[in-house]
mmCIF file of C-alpha atoms and ligand atoms in Angstrom:
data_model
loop_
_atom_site.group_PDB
_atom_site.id
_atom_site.type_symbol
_atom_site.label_atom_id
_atom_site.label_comp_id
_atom_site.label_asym_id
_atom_site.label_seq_id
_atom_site.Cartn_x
_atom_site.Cartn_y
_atom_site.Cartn_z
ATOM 1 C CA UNK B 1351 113.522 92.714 107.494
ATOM 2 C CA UNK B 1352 115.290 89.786 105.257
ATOM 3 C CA UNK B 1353 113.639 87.992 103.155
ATOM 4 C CA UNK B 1354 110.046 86.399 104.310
ATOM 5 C CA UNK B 1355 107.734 84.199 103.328
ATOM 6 C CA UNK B 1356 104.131 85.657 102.046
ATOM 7 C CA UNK B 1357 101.278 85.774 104.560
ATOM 8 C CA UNK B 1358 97.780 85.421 104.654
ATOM 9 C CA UNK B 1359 94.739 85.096 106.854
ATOM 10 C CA UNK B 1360 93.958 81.473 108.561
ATOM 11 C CA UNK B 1361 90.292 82.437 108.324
ATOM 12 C CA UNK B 1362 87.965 85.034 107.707
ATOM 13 C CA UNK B 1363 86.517 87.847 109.418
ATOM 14 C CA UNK B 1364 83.918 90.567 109.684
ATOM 15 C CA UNK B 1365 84.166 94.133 111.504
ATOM 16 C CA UNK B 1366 81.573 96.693 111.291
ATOM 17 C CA UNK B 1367 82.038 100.444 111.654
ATOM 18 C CA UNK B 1368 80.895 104.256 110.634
ATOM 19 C CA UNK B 1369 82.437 105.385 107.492
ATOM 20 C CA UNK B 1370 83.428 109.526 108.755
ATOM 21 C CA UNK B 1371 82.828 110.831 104.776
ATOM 22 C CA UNK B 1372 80.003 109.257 103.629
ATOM 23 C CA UNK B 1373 77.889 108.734 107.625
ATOM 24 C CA UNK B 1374 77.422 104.704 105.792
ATOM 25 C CA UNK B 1375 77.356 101.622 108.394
ATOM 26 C CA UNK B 1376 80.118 99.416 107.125
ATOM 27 C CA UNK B 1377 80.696 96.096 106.820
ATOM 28 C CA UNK B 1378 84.174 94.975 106.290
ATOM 29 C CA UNK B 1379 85.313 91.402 105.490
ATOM 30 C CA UNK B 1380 88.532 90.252 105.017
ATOM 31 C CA UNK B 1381 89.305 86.827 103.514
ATOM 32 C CA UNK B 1382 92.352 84.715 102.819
ATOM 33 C CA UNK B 1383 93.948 85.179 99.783
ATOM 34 C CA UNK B 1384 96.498 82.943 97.576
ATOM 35 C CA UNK B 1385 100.123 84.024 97.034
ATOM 36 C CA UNK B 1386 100.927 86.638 94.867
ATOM 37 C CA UNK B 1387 97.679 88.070 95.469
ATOM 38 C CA UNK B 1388 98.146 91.024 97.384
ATOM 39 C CA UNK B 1389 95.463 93.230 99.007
ATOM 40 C CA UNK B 1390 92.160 93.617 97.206
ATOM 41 C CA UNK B 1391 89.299 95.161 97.653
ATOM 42 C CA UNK B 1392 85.957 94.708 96.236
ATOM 43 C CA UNK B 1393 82.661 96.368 96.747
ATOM 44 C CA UNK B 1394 80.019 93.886 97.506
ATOM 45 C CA UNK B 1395 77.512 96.845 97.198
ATOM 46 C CA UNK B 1396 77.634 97.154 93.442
ATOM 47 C CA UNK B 1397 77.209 94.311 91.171
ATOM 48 C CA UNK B 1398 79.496 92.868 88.915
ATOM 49 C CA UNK B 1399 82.354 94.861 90.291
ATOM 50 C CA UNK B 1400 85.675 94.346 89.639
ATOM 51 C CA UNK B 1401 88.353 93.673 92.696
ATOM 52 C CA UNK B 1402 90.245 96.688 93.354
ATOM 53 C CA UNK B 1403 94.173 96.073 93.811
ATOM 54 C CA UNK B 1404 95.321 98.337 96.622
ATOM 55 C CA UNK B 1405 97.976 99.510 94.624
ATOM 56 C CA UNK B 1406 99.589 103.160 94.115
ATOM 57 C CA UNK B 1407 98.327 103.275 90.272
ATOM 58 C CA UNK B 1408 94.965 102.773 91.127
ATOM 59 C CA UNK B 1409 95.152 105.648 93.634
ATOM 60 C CA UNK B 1410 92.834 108.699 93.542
ATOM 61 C CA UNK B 1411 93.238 112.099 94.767
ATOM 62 C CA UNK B 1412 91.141 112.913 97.857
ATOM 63 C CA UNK B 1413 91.144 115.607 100.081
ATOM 64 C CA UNK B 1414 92.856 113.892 103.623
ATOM 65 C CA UNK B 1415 92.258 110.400 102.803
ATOM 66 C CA UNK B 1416 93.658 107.729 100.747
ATOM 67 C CA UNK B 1417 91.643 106.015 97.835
ATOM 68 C CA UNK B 1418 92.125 103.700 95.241
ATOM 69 C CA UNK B 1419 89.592 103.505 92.032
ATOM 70 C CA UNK B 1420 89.779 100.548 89.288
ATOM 71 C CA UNK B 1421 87.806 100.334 86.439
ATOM 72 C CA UNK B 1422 84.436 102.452 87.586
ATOM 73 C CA UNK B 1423 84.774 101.027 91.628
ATOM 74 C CA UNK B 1424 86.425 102.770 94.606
ATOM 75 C CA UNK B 1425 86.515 102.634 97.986
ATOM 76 C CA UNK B 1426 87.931 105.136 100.091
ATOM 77 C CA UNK B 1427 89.917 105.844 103.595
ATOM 78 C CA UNK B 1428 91.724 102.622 103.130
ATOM 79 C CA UNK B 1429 95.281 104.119 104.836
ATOM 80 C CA UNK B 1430 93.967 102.513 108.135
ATOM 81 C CA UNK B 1431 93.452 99.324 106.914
ATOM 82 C CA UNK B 1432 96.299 99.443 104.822
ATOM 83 C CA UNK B 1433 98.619 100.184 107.562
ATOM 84 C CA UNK B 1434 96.755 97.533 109.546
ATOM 85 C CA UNK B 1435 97.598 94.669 107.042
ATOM 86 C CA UNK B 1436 101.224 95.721 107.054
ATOM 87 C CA UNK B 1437 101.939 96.366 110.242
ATOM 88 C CA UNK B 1438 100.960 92.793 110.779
ATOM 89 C CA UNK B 1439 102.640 91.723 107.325
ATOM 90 C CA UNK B 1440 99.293 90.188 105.732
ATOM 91 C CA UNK B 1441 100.525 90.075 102.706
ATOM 92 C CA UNK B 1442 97.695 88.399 101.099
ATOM 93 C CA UNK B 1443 93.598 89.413 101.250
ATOM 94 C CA UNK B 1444 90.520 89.897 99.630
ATOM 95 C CA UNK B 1445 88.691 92.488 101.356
ATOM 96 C CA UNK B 1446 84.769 92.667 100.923
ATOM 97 C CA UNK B 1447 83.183 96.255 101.821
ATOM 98 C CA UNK B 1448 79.638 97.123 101.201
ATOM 99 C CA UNK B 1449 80.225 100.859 101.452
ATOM 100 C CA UNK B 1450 82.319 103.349 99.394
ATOM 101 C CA UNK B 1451 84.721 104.115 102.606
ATOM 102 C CA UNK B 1452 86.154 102.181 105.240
ATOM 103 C CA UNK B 1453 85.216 101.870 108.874
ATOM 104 C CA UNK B 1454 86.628 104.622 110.512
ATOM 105 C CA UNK B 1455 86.332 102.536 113.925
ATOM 106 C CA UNK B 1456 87.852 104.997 116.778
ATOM 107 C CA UNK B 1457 90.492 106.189 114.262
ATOM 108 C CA UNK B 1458 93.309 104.042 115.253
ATOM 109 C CA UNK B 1459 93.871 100.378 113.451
ATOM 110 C CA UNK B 1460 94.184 98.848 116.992
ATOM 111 C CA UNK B 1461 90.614 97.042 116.885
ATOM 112 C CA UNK B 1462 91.010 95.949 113.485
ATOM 113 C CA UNK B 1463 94.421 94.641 113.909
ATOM 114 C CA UNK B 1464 93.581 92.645 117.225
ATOM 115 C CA UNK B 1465 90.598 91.001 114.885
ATOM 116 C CA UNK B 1466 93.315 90.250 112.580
ATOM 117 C CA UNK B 1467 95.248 88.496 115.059
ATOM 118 C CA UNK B 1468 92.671 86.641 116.747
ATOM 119 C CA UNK B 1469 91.634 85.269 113.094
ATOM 120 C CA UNK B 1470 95.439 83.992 112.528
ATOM 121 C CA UNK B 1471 98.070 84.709 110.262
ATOM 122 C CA UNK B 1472 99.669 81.928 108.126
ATOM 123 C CA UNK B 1473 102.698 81.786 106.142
ATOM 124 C CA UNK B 1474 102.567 80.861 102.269
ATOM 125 C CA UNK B 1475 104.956 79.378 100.044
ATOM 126 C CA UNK B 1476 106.189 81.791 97.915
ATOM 127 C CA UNK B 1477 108.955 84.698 99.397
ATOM 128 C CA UNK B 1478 107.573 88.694 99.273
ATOM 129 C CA UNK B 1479 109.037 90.751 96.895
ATOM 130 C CA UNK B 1480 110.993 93.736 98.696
ATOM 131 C CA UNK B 1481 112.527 96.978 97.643
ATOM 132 C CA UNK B 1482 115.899 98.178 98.873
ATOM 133 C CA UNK B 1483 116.573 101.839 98.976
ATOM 134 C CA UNK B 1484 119.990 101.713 97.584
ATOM 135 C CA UNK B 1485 119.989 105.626 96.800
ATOM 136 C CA UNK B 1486 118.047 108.601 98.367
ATOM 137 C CA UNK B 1487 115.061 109.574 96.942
ATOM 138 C CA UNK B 1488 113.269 112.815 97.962
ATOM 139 C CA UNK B 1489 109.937 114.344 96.886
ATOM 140 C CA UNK B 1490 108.860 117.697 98.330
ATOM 141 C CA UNK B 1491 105.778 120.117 97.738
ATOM 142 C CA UNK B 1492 105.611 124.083 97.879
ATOM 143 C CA UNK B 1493 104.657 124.027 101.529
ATOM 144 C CA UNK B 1494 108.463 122.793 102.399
ATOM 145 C CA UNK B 1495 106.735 119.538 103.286
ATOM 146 C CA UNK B 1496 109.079 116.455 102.339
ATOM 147 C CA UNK B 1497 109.948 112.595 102.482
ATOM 148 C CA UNK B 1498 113.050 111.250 101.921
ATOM 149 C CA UNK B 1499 113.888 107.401 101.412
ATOM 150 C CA UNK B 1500 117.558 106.343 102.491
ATOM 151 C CA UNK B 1501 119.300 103.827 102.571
ATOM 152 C CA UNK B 1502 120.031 101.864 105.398
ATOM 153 C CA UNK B 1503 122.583 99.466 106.521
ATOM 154 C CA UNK B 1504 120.664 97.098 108.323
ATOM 155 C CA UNK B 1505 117.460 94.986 106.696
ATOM 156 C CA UNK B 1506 114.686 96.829 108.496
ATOM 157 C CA UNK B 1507 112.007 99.258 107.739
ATOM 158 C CA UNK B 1508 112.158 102.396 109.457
ATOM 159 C CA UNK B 1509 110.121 105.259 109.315
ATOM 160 C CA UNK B 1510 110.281 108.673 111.077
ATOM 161 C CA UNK B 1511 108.016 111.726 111.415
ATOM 162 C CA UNK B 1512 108.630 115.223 112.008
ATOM 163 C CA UNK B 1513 105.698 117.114 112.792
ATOM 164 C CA UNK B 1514 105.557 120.439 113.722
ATOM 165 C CA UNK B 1515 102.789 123.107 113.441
ATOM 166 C CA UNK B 1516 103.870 126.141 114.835
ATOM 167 C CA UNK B 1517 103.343 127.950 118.341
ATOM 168 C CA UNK B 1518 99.477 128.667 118.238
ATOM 169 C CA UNK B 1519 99.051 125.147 117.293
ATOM 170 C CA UNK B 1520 96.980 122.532 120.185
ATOM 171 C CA UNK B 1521 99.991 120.080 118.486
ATOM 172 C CA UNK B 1522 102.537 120.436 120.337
ATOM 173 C CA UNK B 1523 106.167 119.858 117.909
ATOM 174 C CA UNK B 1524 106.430 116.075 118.281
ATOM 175 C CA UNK B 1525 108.835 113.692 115.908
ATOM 176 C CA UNK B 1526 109.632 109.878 116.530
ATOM 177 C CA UNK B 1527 111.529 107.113 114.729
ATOM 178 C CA UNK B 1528 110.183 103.440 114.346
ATOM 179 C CA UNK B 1529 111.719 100.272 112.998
ATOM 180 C CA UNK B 1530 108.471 98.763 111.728
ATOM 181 C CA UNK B 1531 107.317 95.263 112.344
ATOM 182 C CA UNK B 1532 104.483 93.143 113.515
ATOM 183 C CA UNK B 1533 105.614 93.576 117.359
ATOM 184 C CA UNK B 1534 106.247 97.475 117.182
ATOM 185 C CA UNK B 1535 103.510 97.704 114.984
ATOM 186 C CA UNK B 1536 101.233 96.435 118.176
ATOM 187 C CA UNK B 1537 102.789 97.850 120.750
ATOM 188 C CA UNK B 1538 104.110 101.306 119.164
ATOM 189 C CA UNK B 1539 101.625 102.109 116.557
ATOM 190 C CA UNK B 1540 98.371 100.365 115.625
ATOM 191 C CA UNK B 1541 96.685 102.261 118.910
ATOM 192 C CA UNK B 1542 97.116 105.538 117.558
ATOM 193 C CA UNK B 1543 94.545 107.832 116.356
ATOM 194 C CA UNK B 1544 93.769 110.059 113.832
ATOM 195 C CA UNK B 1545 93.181 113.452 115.169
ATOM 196 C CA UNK B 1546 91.258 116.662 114.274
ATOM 197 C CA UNK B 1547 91.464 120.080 114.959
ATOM 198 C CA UNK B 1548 88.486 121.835 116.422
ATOM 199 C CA UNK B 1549 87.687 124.386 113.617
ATOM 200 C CA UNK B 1550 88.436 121.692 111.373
ATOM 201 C CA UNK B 1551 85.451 119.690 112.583
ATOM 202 C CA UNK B 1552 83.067 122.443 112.086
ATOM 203 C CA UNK B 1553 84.339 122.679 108.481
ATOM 204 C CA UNK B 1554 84.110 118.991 108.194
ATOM 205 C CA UNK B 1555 80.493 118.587 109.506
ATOM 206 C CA UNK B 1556 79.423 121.773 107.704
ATOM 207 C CA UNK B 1557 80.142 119.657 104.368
ATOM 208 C CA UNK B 1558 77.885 116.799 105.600
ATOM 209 C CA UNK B 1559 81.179 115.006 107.142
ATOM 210 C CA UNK B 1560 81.564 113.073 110.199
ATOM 211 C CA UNK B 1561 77.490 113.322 111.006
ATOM 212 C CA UNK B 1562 77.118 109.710 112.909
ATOM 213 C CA UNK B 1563 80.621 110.819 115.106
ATOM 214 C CA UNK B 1564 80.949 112.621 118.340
ATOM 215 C CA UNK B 1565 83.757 114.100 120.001
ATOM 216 C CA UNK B 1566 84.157 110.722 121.682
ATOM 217 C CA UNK B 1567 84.656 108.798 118.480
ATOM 218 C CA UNK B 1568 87.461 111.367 117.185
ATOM 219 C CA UNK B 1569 90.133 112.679 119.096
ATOM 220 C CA UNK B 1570 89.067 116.302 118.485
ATOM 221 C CA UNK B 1571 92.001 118.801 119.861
ATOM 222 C CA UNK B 1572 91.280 122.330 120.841
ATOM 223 C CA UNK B 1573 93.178 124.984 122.221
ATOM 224 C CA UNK B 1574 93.172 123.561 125.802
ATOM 225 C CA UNK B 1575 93.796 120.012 124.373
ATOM 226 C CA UNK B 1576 91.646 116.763 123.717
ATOM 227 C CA UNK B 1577 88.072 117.314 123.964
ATOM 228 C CA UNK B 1578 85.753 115.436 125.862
ATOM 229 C CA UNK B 1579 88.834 112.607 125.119
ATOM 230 C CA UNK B 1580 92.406 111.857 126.461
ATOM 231 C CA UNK B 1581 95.275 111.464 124.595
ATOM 232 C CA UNK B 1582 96.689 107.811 124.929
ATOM 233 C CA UNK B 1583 100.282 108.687 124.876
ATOM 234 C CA UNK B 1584 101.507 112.659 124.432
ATOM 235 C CA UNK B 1585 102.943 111.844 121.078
ATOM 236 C CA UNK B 1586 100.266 109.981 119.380
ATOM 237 C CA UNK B 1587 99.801 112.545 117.092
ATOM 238 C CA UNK B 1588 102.921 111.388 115.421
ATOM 239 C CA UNK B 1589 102.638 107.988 116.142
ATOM 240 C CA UNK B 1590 99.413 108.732 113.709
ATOM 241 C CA UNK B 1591 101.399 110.062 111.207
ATOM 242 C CA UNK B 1592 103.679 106.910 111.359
ATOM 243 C CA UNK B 1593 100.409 104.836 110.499
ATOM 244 C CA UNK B 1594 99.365 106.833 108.072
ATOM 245 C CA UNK B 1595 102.806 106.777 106.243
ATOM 246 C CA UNK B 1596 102.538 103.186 106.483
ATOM 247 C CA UNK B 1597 99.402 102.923 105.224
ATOM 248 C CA UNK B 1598 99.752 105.195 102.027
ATOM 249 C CA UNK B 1599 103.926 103.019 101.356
ATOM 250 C CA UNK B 1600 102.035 100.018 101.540
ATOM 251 C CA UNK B 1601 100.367 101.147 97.926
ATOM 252 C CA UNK B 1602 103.696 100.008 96.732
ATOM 253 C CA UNK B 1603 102.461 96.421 96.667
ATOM 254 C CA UNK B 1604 105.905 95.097 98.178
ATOM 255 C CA UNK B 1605 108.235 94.835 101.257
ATOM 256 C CA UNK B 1606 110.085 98.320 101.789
ATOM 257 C CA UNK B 1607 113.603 98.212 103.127
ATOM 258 C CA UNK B 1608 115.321 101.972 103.871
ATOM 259 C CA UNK B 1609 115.154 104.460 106.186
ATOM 260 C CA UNK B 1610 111.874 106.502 105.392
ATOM 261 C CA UNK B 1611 112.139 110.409 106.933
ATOM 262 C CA UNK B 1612 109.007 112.568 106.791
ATOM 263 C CA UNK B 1613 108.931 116.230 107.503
ATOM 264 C CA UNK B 1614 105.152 117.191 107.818
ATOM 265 C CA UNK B 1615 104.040 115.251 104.748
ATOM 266 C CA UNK B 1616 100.052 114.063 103.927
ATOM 267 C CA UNK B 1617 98.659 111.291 102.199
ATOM 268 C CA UNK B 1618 99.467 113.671 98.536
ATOM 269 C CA UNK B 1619 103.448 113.529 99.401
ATOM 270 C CA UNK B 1620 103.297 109.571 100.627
ATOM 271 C CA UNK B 1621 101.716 108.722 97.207
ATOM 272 C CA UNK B 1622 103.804 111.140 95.390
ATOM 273 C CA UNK B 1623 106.738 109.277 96.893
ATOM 274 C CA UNK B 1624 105.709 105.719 95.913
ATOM 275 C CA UNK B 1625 105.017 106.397 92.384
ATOM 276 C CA UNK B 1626 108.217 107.802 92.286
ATOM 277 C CA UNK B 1627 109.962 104.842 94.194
ATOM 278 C CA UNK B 1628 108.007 102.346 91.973
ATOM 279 C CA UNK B 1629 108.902 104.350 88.866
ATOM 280 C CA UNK B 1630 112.169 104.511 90.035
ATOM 281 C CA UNK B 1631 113.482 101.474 91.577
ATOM 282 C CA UNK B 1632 111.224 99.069 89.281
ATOM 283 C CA UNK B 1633 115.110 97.383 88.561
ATOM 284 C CA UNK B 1634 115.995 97.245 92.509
ATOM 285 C CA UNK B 1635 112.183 94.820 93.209
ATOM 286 C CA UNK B 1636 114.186 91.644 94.273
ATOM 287 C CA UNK B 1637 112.277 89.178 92.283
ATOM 288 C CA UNK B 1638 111.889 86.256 94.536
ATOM 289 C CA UNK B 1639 108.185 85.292 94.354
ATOM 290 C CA UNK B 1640 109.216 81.883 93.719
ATOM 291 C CA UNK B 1641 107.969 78.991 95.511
ATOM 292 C CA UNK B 1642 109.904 77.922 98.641
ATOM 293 C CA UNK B 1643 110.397 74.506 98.596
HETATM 294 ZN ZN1 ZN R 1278 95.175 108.548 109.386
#
């Protein structure tokens, strides 16, 4: 990934969805945006509220889902969108919701980012800042979970997943690298869903979760596999976790160059990560938002 020229949409669109937390009927909009504007969200639900940058110090803790909260808004469940946007490097939106969470659609990002498409993406003229990992960087938690950012001697993004949950798990021990970009990003990624566990459904819908959703919607696994569902490729559970790493980096409001290797993290160690990174490597953000002539 060298250095690029901003994007944004050509148009606007609308997509409407379930939200899986809060049962709400969404409506999502996504607008063009000017340069340096980034990805904002704002909740057309409550008045006189404030756009929400989609940036890692406006993030919130929440149990297996990313959100972001600015001054008295929030929205949550944004890691699909997120990953959506920069998968397809839009660099650039305003993003209307009328609903605390966002569509959960059929889990993936792959209807979402075909909208996206089909509205057009145009370039602006002004370059996207970018981080290079120059040194490793590691965060871990007490579970032996960890992420570590490398360096790498090529111009790419590249992220890779190890996931493994054991014998007894429906999971089977699945791990996969991707350079990311908007063509592996369609073909590789944006089609993969998130995915449940069956006794983690019952806990889920026992706390009022997921009410409006069957087992159709989700890709529900038990012990003898998908339910009432088929997988769409036998690693797509960490094809998932890809997204979802994407999703959560994307908080770091720039272009990420490195090589990005995840052992068994969640959305906690992918934000843990990027506050570090931005904390970190403030000095290594290439500043060349200028204007392209
Ligand atoms: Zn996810």
């Amino acid at each position: 990934m060298r250095t690029r020229n901003q994007r944004t949409l050509a148009r606007s669109l609308q997509c409407s969805g379930v939200g899986i937390f809060t049962n709400s009927d969404v409506k999502i909009r996504f607008c063009p945006a000017p340069e340096n504007h980034g990805v904002q969200f704002v909740r057309t639900d409550l008045a006189g509220s404030k756009p929400i940058p989609a940036l890692i110090e406006n993030a919130v803790f929440k149990q297996r889902r990313t959100a972001i909260e600015f001054q008295g808004a929030s929205v949550e469940m944004i890691e699909h969108v997120m990953a959506a946007l920069a998968g397809l490097q839009i660099d650039n939106s305003r993003v209307e919701i009328n609903a605390p969470e966002a569509p959960c659609f059929d889990g993936s990002s792959l209807e979402l980012s075909e909208e996206l498409l089909g509205a057009g993406i145009v370039e602006q003229p002004f370059q996207r800042k970018q981080i290079c990992i120059e040194q490793a960087v590691t965060v871990e938690d007490e579970s032996g979970s960890f992420i570590q950012a490398k360096p790498l001697n090529r111009s790419v993004l590249a992220i890779g997943y190890y996931l493994n949950y054991g014998e007894d798990s429906p999971v089977s021990p699945q791990c996969l690298t991707l350079e990311i970009n908007p063509e592996t990003w369609m073909s590789q990624l944006a089609f993969a869903r998130t995915f449940v566990l069956e006794h983690e459904v019952e806990a889920m819908q026992s706390l009022g979760f997921g009410q409006k959703l069957t087992a159709k919607d989700l890709l529900v696994l038990g012990e003898q596999g998908p339910i009432e569902n088929e997988l769409r490729t036998l690693d797509e559970c960490v094809r998932h976790k890809i997204l979802d790493c994407l999703g959560d980096f994307a908080l770091i409001g720039c272009d990420l160059q490195g090589y990005f290797c995840a052992h068994q993290s969640g959305h906690a160690l992918n934000r843990e990560l990027i506050k570090n990174l931005r904390a970190t490597q403030q000095s290594a953000i290439s500043d060349n938002s200028w204007k392209v002539a």
